[in-house]
Each structure stands twice: as C-alpha cells, then as structure tokens.
XYZ file of C-alpha atoms in Angstrom:
743
model
C 36.954 24.018 -24.867
C 37.419 25.817 -28.493
C 39.745 22.812 -29.544
C 37.322 20.548 -28.349
C 35.584 17.734 -30.772
C 31.569 18.046 -31.526
C 29.090 17.226 -32.911
C 26.234 18.470 -34.493
C 23.885 17.762 -31.727
C 26.108 19.448 -29.039
C 27.605 22.451 -31.180
C 23.610 23.524 -31.155
C 23.210 22.387 -27.925
C 26.422 24.227 -26.420
C 25.658 27.443 -28.391
C 20.799 27.610 -27.242
C 23.145 27.255 -23.863
C 24.807 30.386 -24.501
C 21.770 32.725 -25.672
C 20.381 31.306 -22.320
C 22.216 31.984 -19.874
C 22.677 35.304 -21.686
C 18.454 35.936 -20.705
C 18.958 34.448 -17.805
C 21.473 37.257 -16.214
C 19.789 39.668 -17.563
C 16.526 38.794 -16.943
C 15.467 39.168 -20.793
C 13.285 35.014 -20.135
C 10.509 35.617 -21.169
C 12.151 37.339 -25.186
C 14.554 34.754 -25.941
C 12.968 32.464 -29.070
C 14.930 29.196 -28.950
C 15.162 25.904 -28.006
C 14.520 24.525 -23.691
C 14.821 20.773 -24.436
C 17.260 19.192 -26.697
C 16.562 15.490 -27.992
C 20.255 14.432 -28.118
C 19.231 10.785 -29.580
C 19.865 6.926 -27.051
C 22.271 5.677 -24.889
C 23.722 3.617 -26.930
C 23.663 6.996 -30.265
C 25.544 8.945 -27.750
C 28.048 5.917 -26.980
C 28.632 5.610 -30.600
C 28.883 9.501 -31.272
C 31.376 9.364 -27.766
C 34.419 8.381 -30.594
C 34.385 11.835 -32.092
C 32.277 14.069 -29.620
C 33.791 14.808 -26.281
C 30.499 16.608 -25.014
C 28.642 13.544 -25.953
C 31.546 11.339 -23.953
C 31.260 14.045 -21.308
C 27.625 14.155 -21.440
C 27.953 9.675 -20.741
C 30.538 9.348 -17.949
C 29.089 12.764 -15.790
C 26.684 10.127 -14.538
C 26.989 6.444 -12.928
C 24.768 3.792 -15.707
C 24.236 0.917 -13.700
C 20.812 2.092 -11.500
C 18.989 4.014 -15.051
C 19.236 0.603 -16.914
C 17.898 -1.308 -13.928
C 14.647 0.375 -14.656
C 14.676 1.113 -18.468
C 17.152 -0.978 -20.052
C 20.270 -0.846 -22.187
C 19.228 1.681 -24.724
C 16.874 4.878 -23.744
C 16.727 8.617 -24.159
C 18.463 10.940 -23.536
C 16.918 14.623 -22.875
C 17.682 18.125 -21.870
C 16.391 20.686 -20.653
C 16.551 24.728 -19.710
C 15.373 26.339 -16.384
C 14.971 29.582 -15.140
C 17.113 28.968 -11.675
C 20.612 27.310 -11.836
C 20.216 24.535 -11.483
C 19.896 25.490 -15.618
C 20.701 22.661 -16.822
C 18.891 19.190 -17.220
C 19.429 16.084 -18.405
C 17.276 13.655 -18.171
C 17.585 9.745 -18.677
C 15.475 6.691 -19.370
C 12.172 5.239 -21.323
C 8.328 7.574 -21.165
C 5.325 4.304 -22.475
C 5.279 6.430 -25.446
C 6.936 9.598 -27.515
C 9.490 9.004 -25.406
C 12.239 11.064 -28.385
C 9.749 14.045 -27.949
C 12.077 17.235 -25.732
C 8.474 18.345 -24.945
C 6.422 14.615 -23.375
C 10.056 13.785 -22.073
C 10.134 17.423 -20.221
C 6.291 16.953 -19.381
C 7.255 13.917 -17.334
C 10.025 14.523 -15.858
C 9.147 12.946 -12.902
C 9.710 9.585 -14.513
C 12.794 10.448 -15.819
C 16.634 9.903 -14.187
C 18.086 13.433 -13.800
C 21.314 15.063 -13.459
C 20.653 18.615 -12.787
C 24.338 20.975 -13.652
C 25.180 24.421 -13.138
C 25.812 26.997 -15.312
C 29.736 28.681 -14.251
C 29.296 32.117 -17.239
C 30.466 34.857 -15.366
C 28.401 36.893 -16.181
C 25.636 34.997 -13.839
C 28.747 36.166 -11.296
C 25.979 38.894 -9.599
C 22.818 37.578 -10.228
C 20.645 35.283 -7.265
C 20.038 32.569 -9.335
C 24.378 32.361 -8.473
C 26.909 31.076 -10.417
C 28.401 27.387 -10.678
C 31.741 27.432 -9.531
C 34.225 25.256 -10.909
C 37.238 23.246 -7.673
C 39.819 21.055 -7.658
C 38.992 17.843 -7.101
C 42.126 17.130 -5.285
C 41.565 19.070 -1.761
C 39.133 21.806 -0.749
C 38.936 25.672 -1.203
C 40.418 26.699 1.556
C 40.451 30.609 1.105
C 37.088 30.425 0.334
C 36.180 29.053 3.557
C 38.285 31.247 4.891
C 35.879 34.252 3.275
C 32.327 32.500 4.838
C 34.328 32.308 8.227
C 34.894 37.017 7.450
C 31.890 37.298 6.170
C 29.840 35.763 8.725
C 32.106 37.153 11.776
C 31.489 40.611 9.933
C 27.645 40.956 8.756
C 25.706 38.159 10.917
C 26.928 38.773 14.753
C 22.540 38.970 16.075
C 22.723 35.746 14.040
C 25.383 33.510 14.376
C 28.299 34.686 16.416
C 25.649 35.684 19.406
C 22.979 33.796 19.099
C 23.789 31.494 21.942
C 25.583 33.951 23.881
C 22.357 34.541 26.930
C 21.434 30.878 27.608
C 23.719 29.234 30.395
C 25.194 26.783 29.858
C 26.407 23.546 31.532
C 30.950 23.805 31.360
C 33.527 21.574 31.489
C 37.873 21.892 31.539
C 38.132 20.613 27.751
C 40.701 18.825 25.768
C 42.074 19.293 22.269
C 44.074 18.815 19.498
C 46.897 21.515 19.245
C 47.127 20.948 15.045
C 50.233 22.331 15.422
C 52.213 20.496 18.067
C 50.289 17.632 17.287
C 49.312 16.481 20.807
C 46.656 16.799 22.991
C 46.952 19.400 25.127
C 44.291 21.435 28.118
C 44.370 24.885 28.349
C 43.951 27.292 31.637
C 42.515 30.103 29.832
C 39.700 29.912 26.437
C 41.344 29.288 23.243
C 38.909 30.025 20.063
C 38.548 25.375 18.633
C 36.758 23.868 15.747
C 34.993 21.591 16.865
C 34.050 17.759 14.657
C 31.329 16.484 14.053
C 30.602 12.219 12.607
C 30.290 9.138 12.396
C 31.853 6.740 14.954
C 32.090 3.231 12.673
C 31.921 -0.105 13.362
C 35.576 -0.372 13.595
C 37.491 -0.156 16.590
C 39.794 2.691 16.218
C 42.265 3.854 19.402
C 40.586 6.740 21.222
C 42.368 8.906 24.405
C 42.048 6.281 27.219
C 43.474 6.605 31.084
C 46.728 4.504 29.816
C 47.463 6.034 26.520
C 46.368 10.314 27.925
C 49.996 10.248 28.972
C 51.039 10.028 26.150
C 48.976 11.825 24.016
C 49.638 15.465 25.192
C 53.606 14.807 23.595
C 54.054 17.641 21.407
C 54.114 15.218 18.095
C 52.246 12.376 19.529
C 49.760 11.919 16.697
C 52.830 11.946 14.341
C 52.847 9.538 11.342
C 55.483 6.590 14.468
C 54.895 8.438 17.305
C 52.149 8.099 19.764
C 49.126 7.421 17.897
C 47.965 7.138 14.497
C 45.129 9.093 14.398
C 42.461 7.641 12.352
C 41.641 8.955 9.018
C 38.755 11.186 9.311
C 40.024 12.531 12.283
C 43.539 13.016 11.249
C 41.215 14.805 7.352
C 39.948 17.366 10.012
C 43.766 18.449 11.700
C 44.647 19.701 8.281
C 41.952 20.855 7.360
C 41.718 22.478 11.013
C 45.135 23.970 10.351
C 44.999 24.783 6.872
C 41.989 27.683 7.355
C 44.733 28.805 10.801
C 42.007 26.382 13.771
C 44.472 25.925 15.635
C 42.628 23.770 18.157
C 40.427 20.859 17.667
C 37.916 18.827 19.467
C 37.010 15.131 18.699
C 34.798 13.497 21.535
C 36.788 9.987 20.745
C 39.898 11.666 21.829
C 39.523 14.226 24.043
C 37.261 13.245 26.249
C 39.475 9.955 28.564
C 36.494 6.902 27.553
C 37.258 4.657 30.280
C 36.733 7.706 32.961
C 33.506 7.706 34.010
C 33.116 10.218 36.378
C 34.941 13.022 33.815
C 32.877 11.236 31.079
C 30.016 12.234 32.192
C 31.275 15.442 33.177
C 31.323 16.062 29.060
C 28.760 14.272 28.686
C 26.931 16.612 30.022
C 29.010 20.370 28.826
C 27.825 18.848 25.200
C 25.940 22.190 24.901
C 28.898 24.260 25.949
C 31.637 22.853 23.542
C 29.397 22.898 19.980
C 28.042 26.298 20.287
C 30.894 27.872 21.720
C 33.067 26.410 18.819
C 34.318 28.894 16.827
C 33.363 26.865 13.540
C 31.823 23.069 13.427
C 33.579 20.561 10.824
C 31.210 18.036 9.600
C 32.436 15.070 7.913
C 29.315 14.255 5.837
C 29.609 11.704 3.764
C 32.393 10.184 6.438
C 30.756 6.114 7.280
C 33.611 5.845 10.363
C 35.849 7.146 12.032
C 38.795 5.288 9.862
C 37.136 6.433 6.088
C 38.357 9.588 6.004
C 36.654 12.931 4.092
C 36.394 12.704 0.444
C 39.045 15.102 -1.631
C 41.681 14.715 1.550
C 44.967 12.423 1.174
C 43.642 9.978 3.478
C 40.067 9.785 2.055
C 37.931 8.007 -0.441
C 36.798 8.970 -3.124
C 33.532 9.828 -3.171
C 32.379 9.191 -7.226
C 34.360 7.439 -10.339
C 31.769 9.439 -12.206
C 32.912 13.191 -13.310
C 30.899 16.301 -11.356
C 32.060 18.498 -14.559
C 30.232 18.540 -17.616
C 32.129 20.241 -20.917
C 30.151 21.615 -23.704
C 31.809 22.706 -26.439
C 31.612 26.541 -25.232
C 30.636 25.803 -21.569
C 32.114 24.608 -18.750
C 29.131 22.143 -16.299
C 28.753 21.632 -12.812
C 27.223 18.757 -11.371
C 24.287 20.800 -8.869
C 24.889 19.804 -5.372
C 22.321 21.037 -4.140
C 19.829 19.683 -5.909
C 17.524 21.062 -8.083
C 15.364 22.632 -4.737
C 18.779 24.277 -3.923
C 18.474 21.996 -0.266
C 21.911 22.250 1.602
C 23.580 18.714 1.261
C 23.405 18.236 5.682
C 19.685 18.501 4.357
C 19.506 16.599 1.505
C 22.580 14.340 1.885
C 21.391 10.477 2.922
C 24.251 9.313 4.864
C 25.528 7.856 8.029
C 26.134 10.642 9.861
C 22.361 12.595 8.344
C 21.030 8.857 10.291
C 23.157 9.309 13.402
C 21.160 10.486 16.601
C 23.752 12.171 18.111
C 24.563 14.808 15.425
C 21.203 15.837 15.505
C 22.569 17.456 18.654
C 26.157 18.770 16.800
C 23.830 20.086 14.124
C 21.722 22.632 15.978
C 24.282 23.872 19.218
C 26.432 24.898 16.173
C 26.954 28.465 15.205
C 28.139 27.072 11.668
C 28.514 24.395 10.188
C 30.694 23.599 7.639
C 30.362 19.986 5.718
C 32.389 18.643 4.191
C 31.054 16.190 0.994
C 31.295 15.629 -2.173
C 32.289 19.597 -2.088
C 32.574 21.801 0.816
C 29.290 23.564 2.626
C 28.535 25.963 4.530
C 25.813 26.378 7.214
C 24.464 29.001 9.595
C 21.909 30.760 10.705
C 22.448 33.595 8.559
C 22.602 32.046 5.090
C 23.952 28.212 3.348
C 26.794 28.217 0.963
C 27.819 25.443 -1.074
C 31.646 25.315 -2.249
C 30.387 24.832 -6.243
C 27.958 27.824 -6.540
C 28.782 31.173 -6.070
C 26.398 33.127 -4.649
C 26.574 37.137 -4.004
C 25.785 37.194 -0.405
C 29.614 35.849 -0.258
C 30.707 38.797 -1.630
C 31.487 41.993 -0.369
C 29.097 45.498 -1.246
C 26.205 42.792 -1.148
C 24.208 40.987 1.609
C 25.114 38.843 3.939
C 22.091 36.600 3.972
C 20.513 33.711 1.490
C 16.886 33.613 1.755
C 17.738 29.707 2.365
C 18.710 29.082 5.956
C 18.357 25.277 6.257
C 20.282 24.788 9.251
C 18.166 23.854 12.509
C 18.952 26.190 15.353
C 17.960 25.532 19.494
C 15.234 27.971 20.365
C 16.073 30.950 21.954
C 12.937 31.202 23.941
C 9.982 28.537 24.678
C 9.336 27.896 20.949
C 7.435 24.575 21.579
C 6.195 24.904 17.898
C 10.409 24.544 16.903
C 11.303 21.924 19.992
C 8.485 19.847 17.713
C 10.806 19.725 15.081
C 13.801 19.225 15.913
C 12.099 15.811 18.550
C 10.744 14.588 14.757
C 13.880 14.541 13.678
C 15.704 13.036 16.328
C 12.891 10.779 17.063
C 14.393 8.806 13.522
C 17.549 8.436 13.641
C 19.354 6.083 14.641
C 21.337 5.100 17.564
C 23.379 2.064 18.490
C 23.330 2.397 22.469
C 19.946 3.084 24.219
C 21.881 3.744 27.033
C 22.053 7.156 25.530
C 18.167 8.345 25.091
C 18.725 10.599 26.264
C 21.710 11.813 26.255
C 22.412 12.295 22.611
C 19.570 14.819 22.811
C 20.474 16.852 26.542
C 22.495 19.794 24.475
C 18.773 20.539 23.087
C 16.946 19.875 26.138
C 18.906 21.852 28.221
C 19.160 25.228 26.303
C 15.255 25.347 25.720
C 14.255 23.851 29.439
C 16.379 27.761 30.854
C 13.506 29.313 29.824
C 10.495 26.816 31.987
C 10.096 25.693 34.913
C 11.079 22.427 36.430
C 12.957 20.642 33.909
C 12.692 17.596 31.282
C 12.063 14.390 32.077
C 12.737 11.182 30.379
C 12.248 14.028 26.541
C 9.385 15.745 28.032
C 8.641 19.492 29.573
C 7.487 19.850 33.301
C 5.581 22.746 32.643
C 3.538 21.509 30.293
C 3.267 17.224 31.026
C 0.247 16.715 30.454
C 0.479 19.301 26.242
C 4.016 16.498 25.991
C 2.067 13.672 26.963
C -0.178 13.939 23.334
C 2.363 11.985 20.731
C 1.206 9.417 17.479
C 3.038 7.656 14.898
C 1.846 8.501 11.514
C 4.257 5.560 9.217
C 4.451 2.522 10.399
C 5.384 1.415 14.101
C 7.921 3.117 15.969
C 9.992 1.007 17.824
C 10.960 0.869 21.441
C 14.789 2.283 21.090
C 15.655 -0.558 23.313
C 14.687 -3.088 20.714
C 13.133 -5.343 23.828
C 9.038 -5.411 23.665
C 8.122 -3.051 27.442
C 6.136 -6.803 28.831
C 9.079 -9.466 28.344
C 11.788 -6.788 30.707
C 13.118 -3.745 32.667
C 13.238 -0.522 30.363
C 16.127 2.287 31.529
C 13.501 4.281 29.817
C 9.657 5.165 29.225
C 6.894 3.867 26.898
C 4.689 7.514 28.339
C 7.995 9.851 26.033
C 8.643 9.861 22.816
C 11.941 10.120 23.586
C 12.747 6.160 23.884
C 11.050 5.008 20.636
C 12.717 5.389 17.237
C 10.178 5.989 14.197
C 9.489 8.557 11.323
C 6.884 10.824 10.964
C 6.285 11.378 15.063
C 2.698 13.099 15.122
C 2.026 16.030 18.528
C -0.319 18.551 19.880
C 2.808 20.321 21.545
C 1.240 24.034 21.419
C 2.118 25.627 24.103
C -0.069 26.726 25.680
C 0.904 29.523 26.408
C 1.513 30.502 22.798
C -0.631 33.708 20.644
C -2.880 33.557 19.589
C -3.339 30.415 22.424
C -3.987 27.432 19.947
C -8.009 24.915 18.804
C -6.924 23.118 20.990
C -7.554 23.454 24.915
C -6.208 20.690 27.608
C -6.287 20.581 31.237
C -5.534 18.759 34.058
C -7.481 14.423 35.214
C -4.025 13.691 36.614
C -1.699 14.542 39.718
C 1.538 13.214 37.822
C 3.937 12.016 40.355
C 7.865 10.428 39.673
C 10.190 9.376 42.195
C 13.301 9.614 42.646
C 16.288 7.680 41.849
C 19.242 7.681 45.386
C 16.125 8.786 48.046
C 12.781 6.727 46.083
C 10.742 9.881 47.707
C 7.717 10.326 45.325
C 7.544 13.594 43.884
C 5.071 16.546 42.628
C 5.605 16.433 38.435
C 5.458 20.797 37.649
C 2.701 20.501 35.493
C 1.358 23.903 35.858
C 0.407 25.550 33.186
C -3.084 25.257 34.255
C -2.553 26.363 37.496
C -0.856 29.888 35.552
C -3.842 30.018 32.724
C -6.502 30.197 35.006
C -4.696 32.908 37.459
C -4.064 35.723 34.054
C -7.628 34.428 32.976
C -8.447 37.018 35.820
C -8.519 40.693 33.847
C -7.311 42.150 37.842
C -3.508 39.647 37.901
C -0.784 41.760 37.946
C 1.537 41.963 35.571
C 4.747 39.912 36.860
C 8.401 41.961 36.362
C 10.401 41.974 32.960
C 6.548 41.072 31.397
C 3.930 43.435 29.002
C 0.587 43.367 28.562
C -0.186 44.694 25.283
C -4.149 44.616 24.407
C -4.992 43.508 20.976
C -8.964 44.605 20.446
C -11.193 43.400 19.571
C -8.248 40.299 19.793
C -7.291 39.381 22.910
C -4.483 40.697 24.724
C -0.618 39.732 25.200
C 2.272 39.969 26.553
C 6.062 39.743 25.371
C 8.438 40.224 27.849
C 11.846 41.778 27.825
C 14.265 38.787 28.735
C 12.734 38.001 24.781
C 14.003 41.509 23.066
C 16.957 39.638 21.587
C 14.978 37.442 19.327
C 13.323 38.698 15.833
C 9.929 39.135 16.118
C 9.788 39.262 19.254
C 6.924 35.921 20.741
C 4.075 37.357 21.721
C 2.963 35.009 24.883
C -0.760 34.217 25.361
C -0.103 34.301 29.926
C 2.721 35.326 31.434
C 5.549 31.866 32.482
C 7.524 32.288 35.067
C 11.154 31.595 33.547
C 13.808 30.191 35.693
C 17.288 32.029 33.664
C 19.086 30.841 36.997
C 21.625 28.163 36.013
C 24.277 25.824 37.888
C 26.627 22.825 37.329
C 25.449 20.669 39.963
C 23.801 18.360 38.050
C 20.009 17.376 38.304
C 18.898 14.565 40.584
C 18.264 11.452 38.492
C 14.415 10.065 38.109
C 13.018 5.927 37.972
C 11.373 5.896 34.294
C 7.719 4.894 35.978
C 5.238 7.653 36.546
C 2.544 7.322 39.629
C -0.487 8.106 37.981
C -4.280 7.904 40.527
C -6.949 8.438 38.446
C -9.231 6.311 35.834
C -9.635 3.310 34.647
C -11.791 1.970 31.729
C -12.779 -1.554 29.734
C -13.534 -0.880 26.094
C -13.369 -2.771 22.768
C -11.803 -1.133 19.668
C -13.201 -2.027 16.377
C -11.370 -1.917 13.076
C -13.500 0.172 10.698
C -12.963 -2.332 7.307
C -14.858 -5.501 6.373
C -13.398 -9.215 7.209
C -11.266 -8.609 3.745
C -9.891 -5.831 5.015
C -8.439 -6.611 8.084
C -7.179 -9.970 6.786
C -5.242 -7.826 4.560
C -4.074 -5.630 7.012
C -2.901 -8.624 9.515
C -1.065 -9.752 6.269
C 1.254 -6.836 5.663
C 1.608 -6.488 9.654
C 4.037 -9.710 8.865
C 6.438 -7.611 7.532
C 6.205 -4.110 7.995
C 4.528 -1.774 11.554
C 1.579 -0.025 11.417
C -0.243 1.981 12.879
C -4.489 2.087 11.921
C -7.390 4.171 13.048
C -9.533 2.022 15.213
C -12.511 3.357 16.791
C -12.967 2.926 20.778
C -16.883 1.771 22.207
C -18.078 0.209 24.682
C -16.629 -2.746 26.829
C -21.240 -4.396 26.964
C -23.124 -2.735 24.990
C -20.828 -2.009 21.582
C -21.677 1.857 21.467
C -19.428 3.633 19.805
C -17.609 6.221 21.861
C -13.287 7.857 20.906
C -11.652 6.847 18.172
C -7.476 5.182 18.689
C -4.426 5.257 17.054
C -2.180 2.415 16.738
C 1.400 1.280 16.798
C 1.495 -1.791 15.698
C 5.017 -3.659 14.988
C 5.644 -6.156 12.597
C 4.856 -9.312 12.850
C 1.549 -7.978 16.087
C -2.131 -8.222 15.177
C -5.157 -6.113 14.688
C -7.265 -6.546 18.620
C -10.300 -8.779 17.582
C -13.570 -6.759 18.363
C -14.711 -8.959 20.715
C -11.146 -9.107 23.461
C -11.114 -6.111 26.079
C -8.829 -3.143 26.548
C -7.338 -1.294 29.157
C -7.793 2.814 28.689
C -6.394 5.525 31.299
C -7.533 8.832 30.931
C -5.127 11.362 31.734
C -6.366 14.516 30.349
C -8.672 16.474 29.099
C -9.590 18.321 25.588
C -11.634 20.591 23.768
C -11.651 22.782 20.916
C -14.515 24.297 18.205
C -16.512 22.051 15.765
C -14.986 23.837 13.316
C -11.467 23.431 13.812
C -11.948 19.669 14.858
C -13.416 19.573 11.523
C -9.924 20.226 9.973
C -7.947 19.265 12.359
C -5.756 15.669 11.515
C -5.783 14.628 15.596
C -9.931 14.719 16.062
C -11.041 12.625 12.600
C -13.799 11.472 14.253
C -15.531 15.064 14.204
C -16.212 16.088 10.890
C -17.172 11.064 10.138
C -19.242 10.248 13.305
C -23.114 11.729 13.625
C -23.098 11.294 17.865
C -20.506 14.362 17.707
C -21.426 16.525 14.953
C -24.364 17.121 16.473
C -22.675 18.192 19.607
C -22.400 22.010 20.861
C -20.330 24.145 19.652
C -17.274 21.960 20.861
C -16.507 18.626 21.149
C -15.162 17.792 24.055
C -13.458 14.586 25.299
C -10.589 12.389 28.027
C -7.439 12.348 26.563
C -6.369 8.014 26.353
C -3.399 5.793 27.151
C -4.156 1.621 26.297
C -2.551 0.206 27.993
C -0.836 -3.149 28.595
C 0.697 -5.586 31.179
C 4.781 -5.472 32.341
C 6.259 -8.498 33.560
C 7.301 -6.194 37.128
C 3.517 -5.648 37.549
C 3.761 -1.353 36.858
C 1.576 -1.229 32.821
C 3.253 1.019 29.023
C 1.308 3.185 26.946
C -0.189 1.312 23.783
C -0.893 3.949 21.499
C -3.167 7.854 22.167
C -7.022 7.305 21.247
C -9.950 10.457 22.370
C -12.761 9.444 24.476
C -15.679 11.575 24.479
C -16.312 13.309 26.771
C -20.520 13.117 27.229
C -19.894 9.276 26.955
C -16.818 8.905 29.470
C -19.371 9.993 32.470
C -21.299 7.416 31.211
C -19.008 4.334 31.008
C -18.609 2.806 34.219
C -14.652 4.453 34.942
C -12.545 2.736 37.920
C -10.006 4.481 40.164
C -6.224 3.153 40.156
C -3.115 3.227 41.392
C -0.767 2.914 38.544
C 3.055 2.724 37.575
C 3.128 3.572 34.467
C 6.564 2.600 32.518
C-alpha cells in the first residue's frame, strides 16, 4: 500500500494510528502523546480530495450515504476517533448543532452521529487480548478457518459443548439427510456425523420433499443441475459449504421431512430437540431472507452490501467490524428475518455450536464466540480456548427458571407465520427442561409451579394473540392464560422458582385447585401444581433428605440442598428444598389437553381508575388509536370506590381505556407475600411505595393475584390482564364462589 496517493490529512491520520496500534499492543496507551481525534473535513471536501487521495476515496466508499444525507443533509462533517479496544478506529459522520468541526466535541457527542467501526489488522495485535482484524475473501467463506474452529471446540470444549446435552434424554426419530457427496436423500441405519441447516423458508414457493417425489430424491445425483430437483439457493449453498469443510450429511427440514406425510412429520417435529442437539454443527443462514435467497459470498448468494468492508490508509488496511462496538456476536445483534423467526430460537438453543453465515462467518458455542473478521488468541494452540463473551442461547442443564424466563421472553418477541406452530416451535426448549420437573409443561407453563407460571405481563405496548383474532370472538386453539399464546416484546414475569436459593422475595401460595381436560377422554385431571406441598414438607426440620440429595447447613442463613443429578453443572446449583425430578423418558406421545382450565374459586366485581387528569386520559386514548399500551390503573371497590389494588392492562391498537364507572370482573388465582422493604423496590409491586394504605401495614405486603377476565361468545372467560388486590381489602370485599372455564 506504500504506492497509494494520499493527502496530508490521511498521511497524518495513518501515522498517528500506527503509533496508537503499537501503544495498544504494548499496553502503553497512557504514555501515548499523539492525537486520538481528527476532523477530516466535510463530505464534500473528502469527495473533492478523492480524485487525488486513495484513502479519502476509500473512506467515502466504505459506507452507504443515503440514510446519513436524509438526517444530516448532503454536506456533513467527517471525523475519526481512536479507541483503546477493538474496533480501534471510528469514523463519525454527521453535523452537530455547534462546533461541528471540533473533533473533541464530536467525540463527546458520538451518539448523535452515524458511526462506522473498523478493526485494525496490525500484526502486532495478534497476541493482544483485544484481537486483530482479519481480512477475508469476498468471494467465499474461509473453510480452513471454520475447520480450525471446529477442531478447537472438539478438543477444548468437551464439557461445555460436545457433551452438553448427552445427559438429557430426548425424543428421537429415524432421520434422513442430504448426502452432500452423492447429492441425494439417504436414510442411514447407523448414527452418522451430520450438520443441520437453520434458515428462513420465506414467502416464495420452493420445492420440498413430498410422498410423490421422495423416491426420486433418493436416487444419487437427484440434486445435480438438470436432475430431479434443483435445490433452492440457500440450501444449495449450505450443501457446498458442508462438503467443503468435510461433513458428509446435512439435515434440512424441507427435504429431510416428507411434508405431506402428517404422521411422519409430527414424529419429526417432536424429535426436533434431538435433531439439533445431536448435529455436529448447525449452519445458520443468518442474512438469507428466504430459501431462494442464497447465502452471501457463495456463488448463488447475493452481495449483502454495495459498500466495501475494507478501508485503506497509507500504512493500514482496516476491516469493518461485524460485531459492532460492544463485541456482540452477529447471531445476537443481527436484525434479520432469521433472528425474528420463532422457529429459529429453539434451533439456536439446542445446537451445540452455530456457524452463522452472513457478510462474515461467525461461530457461537457455549465456550466461545469467534468471527471471521477478528482474530482472537483463543483460536490458537497454546492459548485458552474460551472467550470472555459467550452470547449463544443454551438449554438450562438444570431446572433454572430464570434462564427459561429469558428464553420465553426471546420467543414471545419473535414472529410466526402459522399460529398452529405456537407450541411446536418452542417444544424443543420445553422438552429438555421438563425432564427435571414433575408433571409436564402445559402450553408453556410448568405444571409443578403452575400458580407462579401464570404471573406474567407485558411492559411495552400491547401483546397480541398469535392467532390474530380477538379472544372474545372465536374459538382459540391456544389459551389466553399462557404467555406462549401472545406475541409481544418485553415479557415480564415472576418465574423465579420457589425452590431457588436464596429463596425469592415473593412467596406465592395456592388459592385454586386447577384442572385440565383430556382431549381424547374428556376427563378432568388435576394439574401437578405441587410446589407448595413440597415446600411445606421441607419446612419441617425432621423431614428426611431424599436419595441423590445432600442437605448443607449454612448458618446464620437457612440450609440449602444440592443434588448429584446436577453435578455436571458448574457452579453446582443450590436449592431451598429438594424437588422431585423425573429423568425417565418415553418416546410415546404425551396426552393432549384442551386450552381451557376449570377454575373453581372467587370472583369479585371492581372498577378501574386512570391515575391522571381527564386531559391525560384523552391523550392516552388518542395514542391507542395507533399503538398498543400497557398502562397501570388503580383497582377500586365497585360500590364505595375505595382503593384496593393495582393492575397493568394489555391494550391493543384501536381500544380505549376502561371508563371509571364501568364494572369489571376479576378472579383470584393465588396469594402473594413479600417483605415490605423488597416490595417498595420490586417492579411488580409499585403500589407498595406509593399507597399510604399499604405503607401503614406490617413488615410484609400480602395480596391476592387476580386476573381481569372477559366473556367469550361460547360462555367461557379469558384473561385480559394481571393485577393485585391488597389482602386486607380483598377479605372485606363481597366475592362470590364461581365455576368457570378459563380459556
């Protein structure tokens, strides 16, 4: 690059960067006395210099300018700023209100500018913890690098990746694969090493396996050009890459499941946990919008961007940072159809390791995050093979409800084409966790702690039924009482397991004996809502410790328990009390249940009050014409208007706030108790620090969890929102005993 023509500004910038790179590599940045902020001029000035300066041309060519011009106009300032960690080099484009040419002022207001983050490729950074930028071939992925990642994970990540799900029995089915050498479908009799493809089908029609063509697809060469079926571009590219890195078999749902054989298809869906958990590697078509889109940087793929990912200065080549400023793996921060699709979450969670195919190739496993454009010491022999950042979602290896909560929140925000897939697309997450809990998951809620599983709400905008149909208007296949039936962002729940140690601040107790109805027999069966019974048993000091469990004294704190069943988990989890675990697994299909529950308990009639002025109410209703909302309202007695509790609504666009004089129905689903000091800080019990009635109470805030219900056209009730009524007030209310079907 010594032959590049360069202007004075770019020569100074390049020389300063060279000194900064040395300081970062040697850890002497405090002794560095040169510039770290540079104003290069306006965009018009850089364009003018580009005819004689190859670096100015490169700076202007590494970014699409349309969105910048929309915000800042055609002429805007361009500055460069150095960082102490990779990416070392920022380009900031845009205009500030004042002193737009002062580079220090621009650094202070980077949030108002459009940023490009670039990685230094200086070889001196090879041994640095911050890493070294790695140039890559735009015409294809680096197969030898991918093989090195696989070898590192095979050799050094045995406990975190290779052996991760072996202790969990999973439903299995006989699998077919694409043989990437013979280019046909095969069904091996013995276990084979295979890859799996995770991708988005998209809206376009593309060929799939059917009963009419599956025999032809098993003939060698079936997928050759001019053969029985031409593979969609995304699948074609994945087959080629699979062959290039030496994995002979590839599982792809559209071709390895006969799509119109419903019995076989359902068996394969139930085995989805096993398919991805046992895959040697999962290929993720991260930026492919559909099966026909192709994979970037492969022959049938389309370029992901017209802008160059490389910036050339007189003394450096810089690489656009795919991970952004915070080192987040592309699988986490990419905003693509794949990251928004419901099905791909369980594929991510269950896979031991992911090879994500976007503008760059990236690796995500339980031991490391690696990316094609950033070389890290952990990739090489003689260095620890683990990275500090590990962003891949994983299956909990013990009944960790906080981790389940995180997965449920991620799933709730993802989109689904067919509402019929509501439970199927999360089955792969529930099945492994369900091995460790008594009972089963009922529509995404663990039966063992069913009362607690009903305590959820949304904190941003209104969540919508995945069916797209109002709960009151039609029969639904999935229940309003479960979070899984709703699509929305920022799901908040109170699923800290009752058995967690230290015990959660919130103490829940049952008020209802829940029943579910078997679809096949019509019989009503008790829900395994037994957390409180197990808790009570171990509150007695003379209760014997069960097999596989050990009791540890921990004075002055309460004792805790640990189980040998979870010795493989590091750190080994602690429990407030032993929970019954079921590690036996059957390949037989579990019983199926209707979405409604039998509720036999208390119903009260109340009113809701908006805590604001009439003008504020009108403003909120006006916003509801376009956007959903989740306002908190006060619950008051229907007759005398006395304050009794608080509720967070879940309102859809086009709806209105309830009128203050409208009578509403609520049903009591469980009791709650929380120390007053904790209640005042808890986001769920906001009333504790605001209401004088509660502040004058004892050391604990006790309340009743209630559901606001609506009536359906077929004489059932449905959940509209979750609220709380102060226990002292509830006991004075005129509640009636009812028997309802809650759907």
